[in-house]
mmCIF file of C-alpha atoms and ligand atoms in Angstrom:
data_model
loop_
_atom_site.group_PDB
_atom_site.id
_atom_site.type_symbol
_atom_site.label_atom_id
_atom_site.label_comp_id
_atom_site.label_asym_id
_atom_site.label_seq_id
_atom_site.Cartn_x
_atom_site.Cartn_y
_atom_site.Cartn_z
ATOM 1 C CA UNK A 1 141.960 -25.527 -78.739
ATOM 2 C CA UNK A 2 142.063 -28.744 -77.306
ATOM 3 C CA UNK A 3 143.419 -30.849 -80.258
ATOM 4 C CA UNK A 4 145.072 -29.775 -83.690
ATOM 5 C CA UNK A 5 146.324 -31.895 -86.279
ATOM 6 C CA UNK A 6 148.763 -30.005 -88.243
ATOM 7 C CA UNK A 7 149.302 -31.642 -91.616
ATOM 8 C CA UNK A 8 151.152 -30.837 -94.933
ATOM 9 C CA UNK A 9 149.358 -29.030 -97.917
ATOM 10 C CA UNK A 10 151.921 -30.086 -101.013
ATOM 11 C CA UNK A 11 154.286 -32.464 -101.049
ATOM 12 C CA UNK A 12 155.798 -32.609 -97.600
ATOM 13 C CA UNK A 13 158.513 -30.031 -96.660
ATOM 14 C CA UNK A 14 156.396 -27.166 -96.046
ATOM 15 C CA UNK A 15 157.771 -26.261 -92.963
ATOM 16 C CA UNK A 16 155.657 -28.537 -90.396
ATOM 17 C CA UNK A 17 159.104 -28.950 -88.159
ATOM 18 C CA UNK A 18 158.966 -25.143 -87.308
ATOM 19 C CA UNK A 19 155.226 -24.839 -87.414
ATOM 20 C CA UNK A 20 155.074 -27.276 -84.936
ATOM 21 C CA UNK A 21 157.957 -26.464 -82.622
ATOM 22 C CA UNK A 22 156.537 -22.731 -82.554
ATOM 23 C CA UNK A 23 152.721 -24.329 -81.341
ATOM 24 C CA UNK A 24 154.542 -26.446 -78.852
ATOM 25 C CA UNK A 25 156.375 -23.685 -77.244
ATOM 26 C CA UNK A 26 153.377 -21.395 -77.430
ATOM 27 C CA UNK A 27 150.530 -23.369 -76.645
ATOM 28 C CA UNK A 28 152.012 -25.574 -74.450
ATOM 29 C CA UNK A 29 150.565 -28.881 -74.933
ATOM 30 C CA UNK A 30 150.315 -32.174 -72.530
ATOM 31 C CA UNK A 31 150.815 -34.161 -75.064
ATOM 32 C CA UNK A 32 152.426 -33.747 -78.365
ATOM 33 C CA UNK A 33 151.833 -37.175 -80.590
ATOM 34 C CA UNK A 34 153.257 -37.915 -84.172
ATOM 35 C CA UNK A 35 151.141 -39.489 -86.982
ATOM 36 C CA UNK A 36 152.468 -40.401 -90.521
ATOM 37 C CA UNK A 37 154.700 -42.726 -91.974
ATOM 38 C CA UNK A 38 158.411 -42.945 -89.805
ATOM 39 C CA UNK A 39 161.617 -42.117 -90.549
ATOM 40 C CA UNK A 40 161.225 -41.572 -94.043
ATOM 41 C CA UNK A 41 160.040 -37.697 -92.972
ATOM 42 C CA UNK A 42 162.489 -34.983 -91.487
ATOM 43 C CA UNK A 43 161.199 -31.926 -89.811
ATOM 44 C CA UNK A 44 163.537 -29.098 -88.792
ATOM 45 C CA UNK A 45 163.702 -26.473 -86.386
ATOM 46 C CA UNK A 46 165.562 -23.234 -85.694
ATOM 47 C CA UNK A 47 165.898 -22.130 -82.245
ATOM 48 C CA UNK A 48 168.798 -19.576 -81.214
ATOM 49 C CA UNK A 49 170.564 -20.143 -84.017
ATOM 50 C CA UNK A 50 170.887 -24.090 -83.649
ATOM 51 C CA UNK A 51 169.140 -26.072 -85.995
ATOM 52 C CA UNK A 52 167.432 -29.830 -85.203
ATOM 53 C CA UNK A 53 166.351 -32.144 -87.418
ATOM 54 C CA UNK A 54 164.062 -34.837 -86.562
ATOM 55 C CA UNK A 55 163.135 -38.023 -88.076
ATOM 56 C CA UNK A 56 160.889 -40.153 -85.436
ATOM 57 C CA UNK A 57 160.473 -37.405 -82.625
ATOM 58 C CA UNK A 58 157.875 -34.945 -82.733
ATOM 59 C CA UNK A 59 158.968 -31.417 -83.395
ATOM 60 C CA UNK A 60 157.324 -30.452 -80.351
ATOM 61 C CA UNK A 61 160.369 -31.435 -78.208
ATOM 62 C CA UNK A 62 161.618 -28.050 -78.645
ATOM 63 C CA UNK A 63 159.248 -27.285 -75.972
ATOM 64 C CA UNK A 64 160.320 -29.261 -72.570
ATOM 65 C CA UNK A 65 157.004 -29.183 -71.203
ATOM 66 C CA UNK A 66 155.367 -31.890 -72.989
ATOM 67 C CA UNK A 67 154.684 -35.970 -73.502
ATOM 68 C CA UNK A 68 156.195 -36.679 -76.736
ATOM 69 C CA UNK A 69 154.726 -39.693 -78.320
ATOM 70 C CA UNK A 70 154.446 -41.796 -81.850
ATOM 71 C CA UNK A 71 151.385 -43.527 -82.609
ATOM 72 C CA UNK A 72 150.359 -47.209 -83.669
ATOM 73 C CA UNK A 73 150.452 -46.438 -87.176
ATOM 74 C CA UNK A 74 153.661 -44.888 -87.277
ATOM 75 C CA UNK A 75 157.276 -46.950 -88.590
ATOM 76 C CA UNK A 76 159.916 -46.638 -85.805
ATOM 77 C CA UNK A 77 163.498 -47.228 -86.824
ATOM 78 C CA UNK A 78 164.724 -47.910 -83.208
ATOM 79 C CA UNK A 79 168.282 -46.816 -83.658
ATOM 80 C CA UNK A 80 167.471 -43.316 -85.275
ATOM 81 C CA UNK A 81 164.540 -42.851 -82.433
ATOM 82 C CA UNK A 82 167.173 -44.335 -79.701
ATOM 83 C CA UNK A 83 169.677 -41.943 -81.199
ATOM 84 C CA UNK A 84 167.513 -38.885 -81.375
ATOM 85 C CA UNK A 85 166.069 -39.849 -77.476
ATOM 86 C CA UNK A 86 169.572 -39.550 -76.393
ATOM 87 C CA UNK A 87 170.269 -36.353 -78.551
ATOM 88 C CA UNK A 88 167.333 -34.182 -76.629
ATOM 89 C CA UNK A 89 167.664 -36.201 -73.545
ATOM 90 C CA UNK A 90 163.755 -37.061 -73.510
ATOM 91 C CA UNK A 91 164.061 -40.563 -72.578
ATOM 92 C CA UNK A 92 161.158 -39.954 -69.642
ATOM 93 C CA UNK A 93 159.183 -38.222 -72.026
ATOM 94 C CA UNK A 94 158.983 -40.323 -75.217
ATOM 95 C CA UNK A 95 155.881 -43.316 -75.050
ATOM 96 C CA UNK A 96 155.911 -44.842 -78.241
ATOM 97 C CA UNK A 97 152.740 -47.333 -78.737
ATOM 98 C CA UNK A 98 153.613 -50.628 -78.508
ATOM 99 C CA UNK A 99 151.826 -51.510 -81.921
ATOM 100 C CA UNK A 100 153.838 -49.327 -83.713
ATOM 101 C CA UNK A 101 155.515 -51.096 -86.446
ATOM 102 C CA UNK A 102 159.343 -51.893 -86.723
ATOM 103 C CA UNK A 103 161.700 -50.852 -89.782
ATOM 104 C CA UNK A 104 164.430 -54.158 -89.864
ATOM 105 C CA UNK A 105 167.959 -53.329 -91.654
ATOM 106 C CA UNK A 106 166.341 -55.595 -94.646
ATOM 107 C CA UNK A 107 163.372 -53.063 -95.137
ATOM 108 C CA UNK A 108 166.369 -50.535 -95.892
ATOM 109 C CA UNK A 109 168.212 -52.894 -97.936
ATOM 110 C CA UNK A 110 165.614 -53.495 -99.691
ATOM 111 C CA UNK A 111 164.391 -49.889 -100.460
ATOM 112 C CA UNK A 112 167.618 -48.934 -101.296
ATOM 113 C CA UNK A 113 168.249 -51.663 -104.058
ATOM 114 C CA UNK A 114 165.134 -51.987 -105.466
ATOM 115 C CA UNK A 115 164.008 -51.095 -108.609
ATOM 116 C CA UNK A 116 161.004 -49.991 -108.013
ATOM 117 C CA UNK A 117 161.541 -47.936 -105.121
ATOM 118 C CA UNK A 118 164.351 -46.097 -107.616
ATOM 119 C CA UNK A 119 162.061 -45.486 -110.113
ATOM 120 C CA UNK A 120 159.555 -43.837 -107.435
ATOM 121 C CA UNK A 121 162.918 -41.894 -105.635
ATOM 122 C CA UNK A 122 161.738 -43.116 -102.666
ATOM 123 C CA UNK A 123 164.089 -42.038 -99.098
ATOM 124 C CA UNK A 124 165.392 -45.223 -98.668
ATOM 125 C CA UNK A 125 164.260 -45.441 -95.664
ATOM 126 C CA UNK A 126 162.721 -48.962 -95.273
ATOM 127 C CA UNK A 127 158.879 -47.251 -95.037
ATOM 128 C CA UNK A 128 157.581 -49.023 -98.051
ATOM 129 C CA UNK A 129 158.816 -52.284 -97.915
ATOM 130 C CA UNK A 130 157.996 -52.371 -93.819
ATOM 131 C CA UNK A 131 154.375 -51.307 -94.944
ATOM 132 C CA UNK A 132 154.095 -53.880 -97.589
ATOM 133 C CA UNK A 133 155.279 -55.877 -94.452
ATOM 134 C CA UNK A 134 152.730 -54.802 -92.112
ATOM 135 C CA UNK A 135 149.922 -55.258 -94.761
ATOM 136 C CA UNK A 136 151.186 -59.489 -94.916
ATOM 137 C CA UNK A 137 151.033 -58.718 -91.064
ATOM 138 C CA UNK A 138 154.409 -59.994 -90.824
ATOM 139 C CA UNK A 139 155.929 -57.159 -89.646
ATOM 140 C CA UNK A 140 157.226 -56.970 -86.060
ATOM 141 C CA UNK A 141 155.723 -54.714 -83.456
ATOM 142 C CA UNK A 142 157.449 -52.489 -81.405
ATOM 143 C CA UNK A 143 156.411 -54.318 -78.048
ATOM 144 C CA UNK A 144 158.896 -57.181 -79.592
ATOM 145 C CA UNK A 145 161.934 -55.049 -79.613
ATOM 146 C CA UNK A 146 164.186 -55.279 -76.191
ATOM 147 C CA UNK A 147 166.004 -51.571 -77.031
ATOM 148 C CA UNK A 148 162.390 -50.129 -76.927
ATOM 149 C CA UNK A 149 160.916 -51.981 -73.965
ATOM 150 C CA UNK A 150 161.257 -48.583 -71.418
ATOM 151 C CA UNK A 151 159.400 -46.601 -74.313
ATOM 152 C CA UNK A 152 156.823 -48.180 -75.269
ATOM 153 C CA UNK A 153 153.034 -47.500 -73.804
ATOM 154 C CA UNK A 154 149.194 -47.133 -74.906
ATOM 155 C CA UNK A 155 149.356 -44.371 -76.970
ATOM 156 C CA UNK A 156 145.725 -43.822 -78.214
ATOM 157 C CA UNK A 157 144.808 -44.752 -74.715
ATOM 158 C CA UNK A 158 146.585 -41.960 -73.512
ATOM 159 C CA UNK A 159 145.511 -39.421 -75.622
ATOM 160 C CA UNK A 160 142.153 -39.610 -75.535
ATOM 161 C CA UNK A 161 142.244 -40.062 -71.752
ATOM 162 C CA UNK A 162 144.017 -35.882 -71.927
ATOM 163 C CA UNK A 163 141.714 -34.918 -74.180
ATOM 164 C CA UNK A 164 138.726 -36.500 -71.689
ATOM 165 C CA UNK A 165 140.648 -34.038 -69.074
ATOM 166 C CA UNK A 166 140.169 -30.980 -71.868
ATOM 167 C CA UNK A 167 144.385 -30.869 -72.552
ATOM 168 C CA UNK A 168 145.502 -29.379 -74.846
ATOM 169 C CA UNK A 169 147.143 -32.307 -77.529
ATOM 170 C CA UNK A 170 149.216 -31.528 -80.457
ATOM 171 C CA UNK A 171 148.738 -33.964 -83.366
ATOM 172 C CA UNK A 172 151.996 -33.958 -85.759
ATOM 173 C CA UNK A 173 151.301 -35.301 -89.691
ATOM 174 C CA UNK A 174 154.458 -35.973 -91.826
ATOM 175 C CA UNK A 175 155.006 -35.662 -95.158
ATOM 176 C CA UNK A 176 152.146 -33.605 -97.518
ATOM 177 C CA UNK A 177 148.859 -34.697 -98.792
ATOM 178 C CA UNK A 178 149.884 -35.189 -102.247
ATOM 179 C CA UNK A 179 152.073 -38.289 -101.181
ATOM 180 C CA UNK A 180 149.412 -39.687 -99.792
ATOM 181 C CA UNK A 181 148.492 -43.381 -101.238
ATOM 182 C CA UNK A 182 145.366 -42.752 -101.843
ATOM 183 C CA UNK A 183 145.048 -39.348 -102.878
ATOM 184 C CA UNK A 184 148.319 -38.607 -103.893
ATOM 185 C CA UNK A 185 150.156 -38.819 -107.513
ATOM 186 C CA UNK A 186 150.143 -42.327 -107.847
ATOM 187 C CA UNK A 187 152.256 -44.158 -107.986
ATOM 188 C CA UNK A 188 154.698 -41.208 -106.971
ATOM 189 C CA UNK A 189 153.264 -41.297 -103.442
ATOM 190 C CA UNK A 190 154.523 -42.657 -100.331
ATOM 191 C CA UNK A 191 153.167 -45.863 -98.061
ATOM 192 C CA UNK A 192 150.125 -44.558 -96.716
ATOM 193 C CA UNK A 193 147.855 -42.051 -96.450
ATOM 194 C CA UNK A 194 149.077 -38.607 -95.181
ATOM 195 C CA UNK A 195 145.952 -36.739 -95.112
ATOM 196 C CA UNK A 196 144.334 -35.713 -91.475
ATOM 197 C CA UNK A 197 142.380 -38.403 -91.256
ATOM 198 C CA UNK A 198 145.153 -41.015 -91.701
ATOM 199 C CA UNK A 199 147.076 -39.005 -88.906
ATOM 200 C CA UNK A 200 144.074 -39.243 -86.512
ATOM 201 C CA UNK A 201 144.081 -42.647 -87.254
ATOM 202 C CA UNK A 202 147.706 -43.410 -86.690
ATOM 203 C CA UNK A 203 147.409 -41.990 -83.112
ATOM 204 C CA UNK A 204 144.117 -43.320 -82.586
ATOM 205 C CA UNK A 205 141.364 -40.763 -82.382
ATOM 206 C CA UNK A 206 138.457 -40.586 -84.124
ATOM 207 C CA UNK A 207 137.237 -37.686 -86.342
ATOM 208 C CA UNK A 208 134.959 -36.094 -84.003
ATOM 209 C CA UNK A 209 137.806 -35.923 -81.494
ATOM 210 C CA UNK A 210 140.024 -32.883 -83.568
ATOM 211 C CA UNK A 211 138.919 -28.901 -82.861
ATOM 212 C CA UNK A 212 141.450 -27.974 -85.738
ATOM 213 C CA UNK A 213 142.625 -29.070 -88.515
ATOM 214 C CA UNK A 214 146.212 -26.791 -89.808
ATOM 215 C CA UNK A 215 147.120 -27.367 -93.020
ATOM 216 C CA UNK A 216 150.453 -26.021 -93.863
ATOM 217 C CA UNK A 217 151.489 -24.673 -97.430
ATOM 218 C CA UNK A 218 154.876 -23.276 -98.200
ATOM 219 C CA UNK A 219 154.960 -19.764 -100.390
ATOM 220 C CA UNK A 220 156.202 -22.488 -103.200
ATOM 221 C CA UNK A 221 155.954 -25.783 -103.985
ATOM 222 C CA UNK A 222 159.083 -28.257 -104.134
ATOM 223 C CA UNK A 223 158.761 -31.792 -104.066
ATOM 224 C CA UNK A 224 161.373 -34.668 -103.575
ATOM 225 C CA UNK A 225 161.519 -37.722 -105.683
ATOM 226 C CA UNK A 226 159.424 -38.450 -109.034
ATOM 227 C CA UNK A 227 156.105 -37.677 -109.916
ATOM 228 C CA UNK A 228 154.406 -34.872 -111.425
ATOM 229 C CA UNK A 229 155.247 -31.151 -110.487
ATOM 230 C CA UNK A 230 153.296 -28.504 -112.237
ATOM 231 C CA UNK A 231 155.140 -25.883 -113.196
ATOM 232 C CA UNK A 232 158.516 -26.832 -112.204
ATOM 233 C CA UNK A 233 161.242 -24.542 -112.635
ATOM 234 C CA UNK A 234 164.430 -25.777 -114.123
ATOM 235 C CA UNK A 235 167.313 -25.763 -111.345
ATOM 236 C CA UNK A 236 169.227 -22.504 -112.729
ATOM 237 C CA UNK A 237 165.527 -21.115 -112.383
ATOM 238 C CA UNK A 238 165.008 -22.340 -109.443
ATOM 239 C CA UNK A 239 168.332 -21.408 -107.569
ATOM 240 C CA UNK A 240 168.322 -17.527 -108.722
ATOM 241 C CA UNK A 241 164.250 -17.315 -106.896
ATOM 242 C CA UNK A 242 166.366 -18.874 -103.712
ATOM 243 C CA UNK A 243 164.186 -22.018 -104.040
ATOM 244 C CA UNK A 244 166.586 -24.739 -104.216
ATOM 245 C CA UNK A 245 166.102 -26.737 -101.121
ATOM 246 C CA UNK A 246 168.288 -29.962 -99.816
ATOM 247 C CA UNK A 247 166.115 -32.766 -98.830
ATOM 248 C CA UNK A 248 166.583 -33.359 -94.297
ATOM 249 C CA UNK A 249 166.890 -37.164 -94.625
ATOM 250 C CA UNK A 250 168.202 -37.851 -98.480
ATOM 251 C CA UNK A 251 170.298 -34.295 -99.032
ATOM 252 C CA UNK A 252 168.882 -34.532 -102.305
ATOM 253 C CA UNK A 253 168.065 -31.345 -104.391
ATOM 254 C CA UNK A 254 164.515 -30.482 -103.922
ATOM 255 C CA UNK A 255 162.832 -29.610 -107.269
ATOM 256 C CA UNK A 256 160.549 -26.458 -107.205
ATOM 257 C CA UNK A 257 157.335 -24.313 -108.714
ATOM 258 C CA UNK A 258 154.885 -21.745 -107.893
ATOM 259 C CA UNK A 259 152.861 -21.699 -105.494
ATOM 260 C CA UNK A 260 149.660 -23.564 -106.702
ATOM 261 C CA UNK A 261 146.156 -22.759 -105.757
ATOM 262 C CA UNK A 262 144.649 -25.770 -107.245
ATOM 263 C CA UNK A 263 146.293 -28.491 -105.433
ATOM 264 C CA UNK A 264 146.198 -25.714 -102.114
ATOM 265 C CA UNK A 265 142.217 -25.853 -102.621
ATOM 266 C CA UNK A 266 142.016 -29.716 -102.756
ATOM 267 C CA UNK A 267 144.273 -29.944 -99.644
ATOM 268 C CA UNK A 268 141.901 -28.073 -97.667
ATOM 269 C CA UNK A 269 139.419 -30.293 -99.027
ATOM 270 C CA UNK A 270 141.158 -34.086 -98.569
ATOM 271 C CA UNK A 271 141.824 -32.807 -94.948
ATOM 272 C CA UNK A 272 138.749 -30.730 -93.363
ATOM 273 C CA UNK A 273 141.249 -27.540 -93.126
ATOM 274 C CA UNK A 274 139.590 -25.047 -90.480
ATOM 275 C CA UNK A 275 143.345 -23.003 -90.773
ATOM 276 C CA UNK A 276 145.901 -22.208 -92.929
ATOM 277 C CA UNK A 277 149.571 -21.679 -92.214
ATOM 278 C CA UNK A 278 152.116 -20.334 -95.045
ATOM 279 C CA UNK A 279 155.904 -20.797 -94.235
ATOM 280 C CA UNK A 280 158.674 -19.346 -96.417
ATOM 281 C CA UNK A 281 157.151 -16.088 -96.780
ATOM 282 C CA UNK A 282 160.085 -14.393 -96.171
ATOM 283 C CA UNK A 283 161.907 -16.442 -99.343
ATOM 284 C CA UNK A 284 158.994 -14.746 -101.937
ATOM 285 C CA UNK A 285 158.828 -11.456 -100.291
ATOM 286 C CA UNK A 286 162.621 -10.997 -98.628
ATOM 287 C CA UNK A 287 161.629 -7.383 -97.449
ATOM 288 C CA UNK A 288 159.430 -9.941 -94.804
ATOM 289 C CA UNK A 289 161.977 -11.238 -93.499
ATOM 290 C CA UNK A 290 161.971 -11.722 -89.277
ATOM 291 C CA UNK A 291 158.135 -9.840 -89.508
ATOM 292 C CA UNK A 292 156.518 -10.450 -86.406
ATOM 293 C CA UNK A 293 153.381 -8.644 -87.111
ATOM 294 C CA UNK A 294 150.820 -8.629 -90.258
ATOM 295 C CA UNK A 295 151.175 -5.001 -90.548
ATOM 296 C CA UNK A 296 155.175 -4.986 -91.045
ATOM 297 C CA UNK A 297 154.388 -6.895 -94.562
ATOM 298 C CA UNK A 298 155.083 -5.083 -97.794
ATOM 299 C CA UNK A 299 151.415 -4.554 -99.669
ATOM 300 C CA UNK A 300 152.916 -7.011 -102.703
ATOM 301 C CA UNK A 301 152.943 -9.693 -99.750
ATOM 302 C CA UNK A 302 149.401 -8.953 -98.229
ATOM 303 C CA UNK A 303 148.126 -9.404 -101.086
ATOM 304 C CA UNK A 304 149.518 -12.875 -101.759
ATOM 305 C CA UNK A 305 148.031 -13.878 -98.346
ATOM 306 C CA UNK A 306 144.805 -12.249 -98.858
ATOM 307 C CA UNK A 307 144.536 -13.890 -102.471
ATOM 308 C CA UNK A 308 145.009 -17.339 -100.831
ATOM 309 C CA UNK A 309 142.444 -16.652 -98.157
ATOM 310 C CA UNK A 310 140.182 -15.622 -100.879
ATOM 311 C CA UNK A 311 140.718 -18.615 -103.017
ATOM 312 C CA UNK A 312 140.932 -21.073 -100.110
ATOM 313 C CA UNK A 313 137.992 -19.145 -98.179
ATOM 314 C CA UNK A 314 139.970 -19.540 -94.789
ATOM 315 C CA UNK A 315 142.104 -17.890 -92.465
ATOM 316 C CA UNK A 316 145.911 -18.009 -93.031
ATOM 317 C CA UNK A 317 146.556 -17.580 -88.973
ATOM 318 C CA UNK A 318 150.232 -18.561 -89.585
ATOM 319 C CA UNK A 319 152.901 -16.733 -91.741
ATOM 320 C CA UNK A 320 156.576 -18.160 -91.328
ATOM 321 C CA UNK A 321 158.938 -14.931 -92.417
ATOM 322 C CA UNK A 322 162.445 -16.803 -91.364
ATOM 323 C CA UNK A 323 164.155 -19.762 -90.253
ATOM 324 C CA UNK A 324 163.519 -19.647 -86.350
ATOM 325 C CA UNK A 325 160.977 -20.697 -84.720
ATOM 326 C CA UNK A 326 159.527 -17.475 -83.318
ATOM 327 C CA UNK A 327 160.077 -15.761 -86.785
ATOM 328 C CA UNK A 328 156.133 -16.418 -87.155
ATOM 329 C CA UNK A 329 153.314 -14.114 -87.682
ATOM 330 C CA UNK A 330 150.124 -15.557 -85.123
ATOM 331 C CA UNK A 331 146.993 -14.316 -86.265
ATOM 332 C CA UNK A 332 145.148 -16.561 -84.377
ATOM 333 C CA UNK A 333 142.534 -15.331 -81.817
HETATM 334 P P1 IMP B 401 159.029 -43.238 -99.355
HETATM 335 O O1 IMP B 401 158.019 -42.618 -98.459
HETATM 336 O O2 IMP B 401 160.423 -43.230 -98.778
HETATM 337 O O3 IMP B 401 158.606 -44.571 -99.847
HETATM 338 O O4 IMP B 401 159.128 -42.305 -100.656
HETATM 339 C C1 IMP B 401 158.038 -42.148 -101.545
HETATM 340 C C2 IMP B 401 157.971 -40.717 -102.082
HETATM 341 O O5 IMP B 401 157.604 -39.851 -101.026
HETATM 342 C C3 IMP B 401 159.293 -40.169 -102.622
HETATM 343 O O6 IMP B 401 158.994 -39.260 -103.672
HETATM 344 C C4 IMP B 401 159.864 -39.407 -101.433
HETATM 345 O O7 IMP B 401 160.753 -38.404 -101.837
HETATM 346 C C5 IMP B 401 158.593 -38.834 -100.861
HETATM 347 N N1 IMP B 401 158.682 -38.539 -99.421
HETATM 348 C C6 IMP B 401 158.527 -39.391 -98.386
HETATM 349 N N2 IMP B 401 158.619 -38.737 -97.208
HETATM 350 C C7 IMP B 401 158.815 -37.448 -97.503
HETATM 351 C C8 IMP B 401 158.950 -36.268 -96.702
HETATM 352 O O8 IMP B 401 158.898 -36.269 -95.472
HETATM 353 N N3 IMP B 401 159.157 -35.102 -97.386
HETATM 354 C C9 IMP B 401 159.180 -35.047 -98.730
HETATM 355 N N4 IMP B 401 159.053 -36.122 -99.517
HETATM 356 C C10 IMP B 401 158.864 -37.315 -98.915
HETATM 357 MG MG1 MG B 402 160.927 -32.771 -94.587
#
């Protein structure tokens, strides 16, 4: 397929990182391009045995192949992108579009000590106060920042001119549709909107421009922060089902729940889902664990895919069963 935008289903954390990294590697894309909000999101990858986190790179720089870029719409902190640049040694890969907007060590400061932002638990990351920024348009652009000046490019201009060519591009969403501003919990939702759309716009296509649209759901729901969480399991709970997660950028404690089929079925809706990918399958089902193949699941854990494709009345062409990357079930064509 020419272009995908993979997004999150829940509340972020549903595995995008690996999702992502195992397209990348697989698909081999010209282009792999990050949406969302900025370093507020961190996507992880297993490869080998090594695990990397990312917080302004896409996930798709576990494949070497590819253009890795951030689009107009996306927050750049330039010292965690500068630092992760030098980590992977992509500095000839990375364009980052000059209107991308720039996180300043007062946007932290003041995400950190704010009220409000407590009350919300939001990652301290400087998003929200840089968007409020960007919305007075008095935020600075990444074209004004020296550090940046070898990185920065037409982004949307160069995506669109791959997908004229018929590449392949990989489009990377951050956090999950349920954080979104507009149709998220509010006001226990992040800066922007999350949903496919918003990540399309961010990297500057428009709608008719995306073949398919991924939307990722882990086997359970945790969520990060305040805000409703139906279901939620109290932490004792929570740790015996091996669902306690440690947030990537806050290491806070994730809090958890089911899996739940009526936010899953408005996430396919908010987002145009054409495919569904379910990580963590492996954590429900732990006789799953490393499957490679659909037939090497237990029957209990068929038929909690085949209930979701019922419900959700698409494919789940994705099943993560462990932590690296290839530990992936591909049902796609
Ligand atoms: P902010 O985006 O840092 O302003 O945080 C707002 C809310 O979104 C908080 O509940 C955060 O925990 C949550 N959030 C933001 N980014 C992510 C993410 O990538 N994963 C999970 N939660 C996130
Ligand atoms: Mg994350």
């Amino acid at each position: 397929m020419p272009s995908t935008v993979v997004v999150g289903g829940f509340f972020g954390d549903e595995g995008k990182g690996k999702v992502i990294a195992y397209l990348a590697l697989k698909d081999k894309p010209s282009i792999a391009v990050r949406g969302g909000v900025g370093p507020n999101a961190g996507h992880t990858f297993t490869i080998d045995g090594r695990t990397y986190k990312v917080r302004m790179l896409p996930s798709a720089v576990a494949y070497r192949g590819c253009r890795l870029m951030i689009g107009a719409g996306v927050l750049i902190d330039p010292d965690v992108l500068l630092n992760e640049v030098r980590e992977f040694g992509v500095l000839d890969k990375v364009v980052v579009d000059h209107q991308a907007g720039i996180i300043e060590k007062r946007h932290k400061e003041m995400d950190r000590a704010g009220e409000h932002s407590r009350m919300i638990g939001t990652t301290g990351s400087g998003s929200g106060p840089a968007n409020a920024d960007r919305a007075s348009r008095m935020l600075r652009l990444a074209k004004d920042v020296d550090s940046l000046a070898r990185l920065t490019g037409d982004v949307s201009q160069l995506v669109n001119d791959a997908l004229d060519k018929g590449e392949h591009v990989l489009i990377e969403g951050t956090q999950g549709t349920f954080l979104s501003l507009y149709h998220g919990t509010y006001p226990f939702v992040t800066s922007k909107d999350v949903t496919a759309s918003a990540i399309c716009s961010d990297v500057g296509i428009g709608p008719k421009r995306v073949d398919d649209v991924l939307v990722v759901f882990k086997a359970y729901v945790t969520r990060v922060g305040s805000g409703m969480l139906e279901g939620e399991l109290d932490r004792e709970e929570a740790r015996r089902r091996g669902w306690l997660e440690v947030a990537t950028v806050t290491g806070r404690e994730r809090r958890a729940a089911p899996f739940n089929m009526r936010l899953a079925k408005r996430a396919v809706m908010l987002n145009s889902a054409t495919q569904i990918a379910v990580t963590k399958l492996d954590v429900l089902f732990p006789d799953c664990k490393h499957a490679r193949a659909y037939e090497q699941l237990s029957n209990e854990a068929k038929r909690f895919i085949e209930s979701i494709e019922d419900e959700l009345n698409l494919k789940v062409t994705l099943i993560g069963t462990g932590e690296d990357v290839y530990d992936i079930i591909d049902r796609r064509k």
